[in-house]
Amino acid sequence: MCIRDRYQRRVHGELRQIVNKMQRLVSSALKLQRVMTTETRVIRPFSNKFQDRDAAFEKDYFTKDDRKKMKKLMTRLEMESGGTISDLDFKQAEVAKIRKILQSYNIREDNELVEAIYNWKYD
């Protein structure tokens, strides 16, 4: 065996060792990455004001959207009923519901009790 062959074998062996070390390093780095991603989701070292801001804008948008839908629904109900739904009509309907519930539990329907329940529910 000549010097050149011995040198090639030695270099080839060293390269094989380096590749094996790199493979072990990559596998341990992947394991560490899996652990780090699960831990960093739980613990955030910095405040995330941009996400808070985006969440607030989204909440405001959907709140406005819900208000618009409720307004459309109320106008449609008013058109179907042939007039406006007043607070008095609403209160009468709610008092009737409260009286029905009290009757189902065999509770004496006292006007003061019905008013107290109504005020408790809507005040």
Short mmCIF file of C-alpha atoms in Angstrom, two decimals, residues 19-113:
data_model
loop_
_atom_site.label_atom_id
_atom_site.label_comp_id
_atom_site.label_asym_id
_atom_site.label_seq_id
_atom_site.Cartn_x
_atom_site.Cartn_y
_atom_site.Cartn_z
CA VAL A 19 -20.63 13.03 8.66
CA ASN A 20 -21.64 10.80 11.58
CA LYS A 21 -21.14 13.67 14.03
CA MET A 22 -23.19 15.98 11.81
CA GLN A 23 -26.01 13.43 11.59
CA ARG A 24 -26.07 13.11 15.40
CA LEU A 25 -26.00 16.88 15.71
CA VAL A 26 -28.91 17.28 13.30
CA SER A 27 -31.00 14.63 15.07
CA SER A 28 -30.37 16.22 18.48
CA ALA A 29 -31.17 19.67 17.05
CA LEU A 30 -34.47 18.35 15.69
CA LYS A 31 -35.33 16.88 19.08
CA LEU A 32 -34.46 20.19 20.72
CA GLN A 33 -36.55 22.08 18.17
CA ARG A 34 -39.60 19.93 18.95
CA VAL A 35 -39.17 20.61 22.65
CA MET A 36 -38.55 24.32 22.16
CA THR A 37 -41.62 24.86 19.98
CA THR A 38 -43.93 23.31 22.56
CA GLU A 39 -42.36 25.26 25.41
CA THR A 40 -42.27 28.60 23.60
CA ARG A 41 -45.96 28.38 22.81
CA VAL A 42 -46.69 28.30 26.53
CA ILE A 43 -44.17 30.92 27.63
CA ARG A 44 -43.85 34.11 25.63
CA PRO A 45 -40.95 36.28 26.68
CA PHE A 46 -42.21 39.42 24.91
CA SER A 47 -45.54 41.18 24.77
CA ASN A 48 -47.33 40.81 21.47
CA LYS A 49 -49.06 44.18 21.11
CA PHE A 50 -49.69 43.77 17.39
CA GLN A 51 -51.77 40.63 17.91
CA ASP A 52 -53.68 42.35 20.73
CA ARG A 53 -54.37 45.28 18.41
CA ASP A 54 -55.50 42.99 15.60
CA ALA A 55 -57.77 41.10 17.99
CA ALA A 56 -59.33 44.38 19.14
CA PHE A 57 -59.96 45.49 15.55
CA GLU A 58 -61.49 42.11 14.75
CA LYS A 59 -63.74 42.24 17.82
CA ASP A 60 -64.82 45.78 16.95
CA TYR A 61 -65.56 44.77 13.35
CA PHE A 62 -67.73 41.84 14.39
CA THR A 63 -69.48 43.93 17.02
CA LYS A 64 -70.34 46.52 14.37
CA ASP A 65 -71.39 43.76 12.01
CA ASP A 66 -73.65 42.26 14.70
CA ARG A 67 -75.20 45.67 15.36
CA LYS A 68 -75.96 46.11 11.66
CA LYS A 69 -77.54 42.67 11.46
CA MET A 70 -79.65 43.30 14.58
CA LYS A 71 -80.80 46.65 13.16
CA LYS A 72 -81.83 44.95 9.89
CA LEU A 73 -83.65 42.27 11.86
CA MET A 74 -85.49 44.86 13.94
CA THR A 75 -86.57 46.82 10.86
CA ARG A 76 -87.80 43.63 9.23
CA LEU A 77 -89.74 42.68 12.38
CA GLU A 78 -91.22 46.16 12.55
CA MET A 79 -92.28 45.98 8.91
CA GLU A 80 -93.87 42.56 9.42
CA SER A 81 -95.72 43.66 12.55
CA GLY A 82 -97.02 46.77 10.80
CA GLY A 83 -95.53 49.30 13.18
CA THR A 84 -92.72 49.95 15.57
CA ILE A 85 -91.99 47.71 18.49
CA SER A 86 -92.21 49.98 21.48
CA ASP A 87 -90.73 49.48 24.93
CA LEU A 88 -94.23 49.00 26.32
CA ASP A 89 -94.96 46.12 23.94
CA PHE A 90 -91.64 44.55 24.83
CA LYS A 91 -92.30 44.90 28.55
CA GLN A 92 -95.78 43.39 28.20
CA ALA A 93 -94.38 40.41 26.31
CA GLU A 94 -91.67 39.86 28.91
CA VAL A 95 -94.12 40.16 31.81
CA ALA A 96 -96.33 37.57 30.11
CA LYS A 97 -93.33 35.23 29.84
CA ILE A 98 -92.49 35.74 33.52
CA ARG A 99 -96.10 35.04 34.52
CA LYS A 100 -96.06 31.83 32.45
CA ILE A 101 -92.90 30.67 34.19
CA LEU A 102 -94.36 31.47 37.62
CA GLN A 103 -97.51 29.50 36.75
CA SER A 104 -95.48 26.47 35.69
CA TYR A 105 -93.93 26.36 39.20
CA ASN A 106 -97.24 27.08 40.96
CA ILE A 107 -96.00 30.38 42.37
CA ARG A 108 -98.57 33.03 43.20
CA GLU A 109 -98.49 35.77 40.55
CA ASP A 110 -98.06 38.94 42.51
CA ASN A 111 -97.59 42.15 40.49
CA GLU A 112 -94.78 43.25 42.80
CA LEU A 113 -92.97 39.92 42.31
#
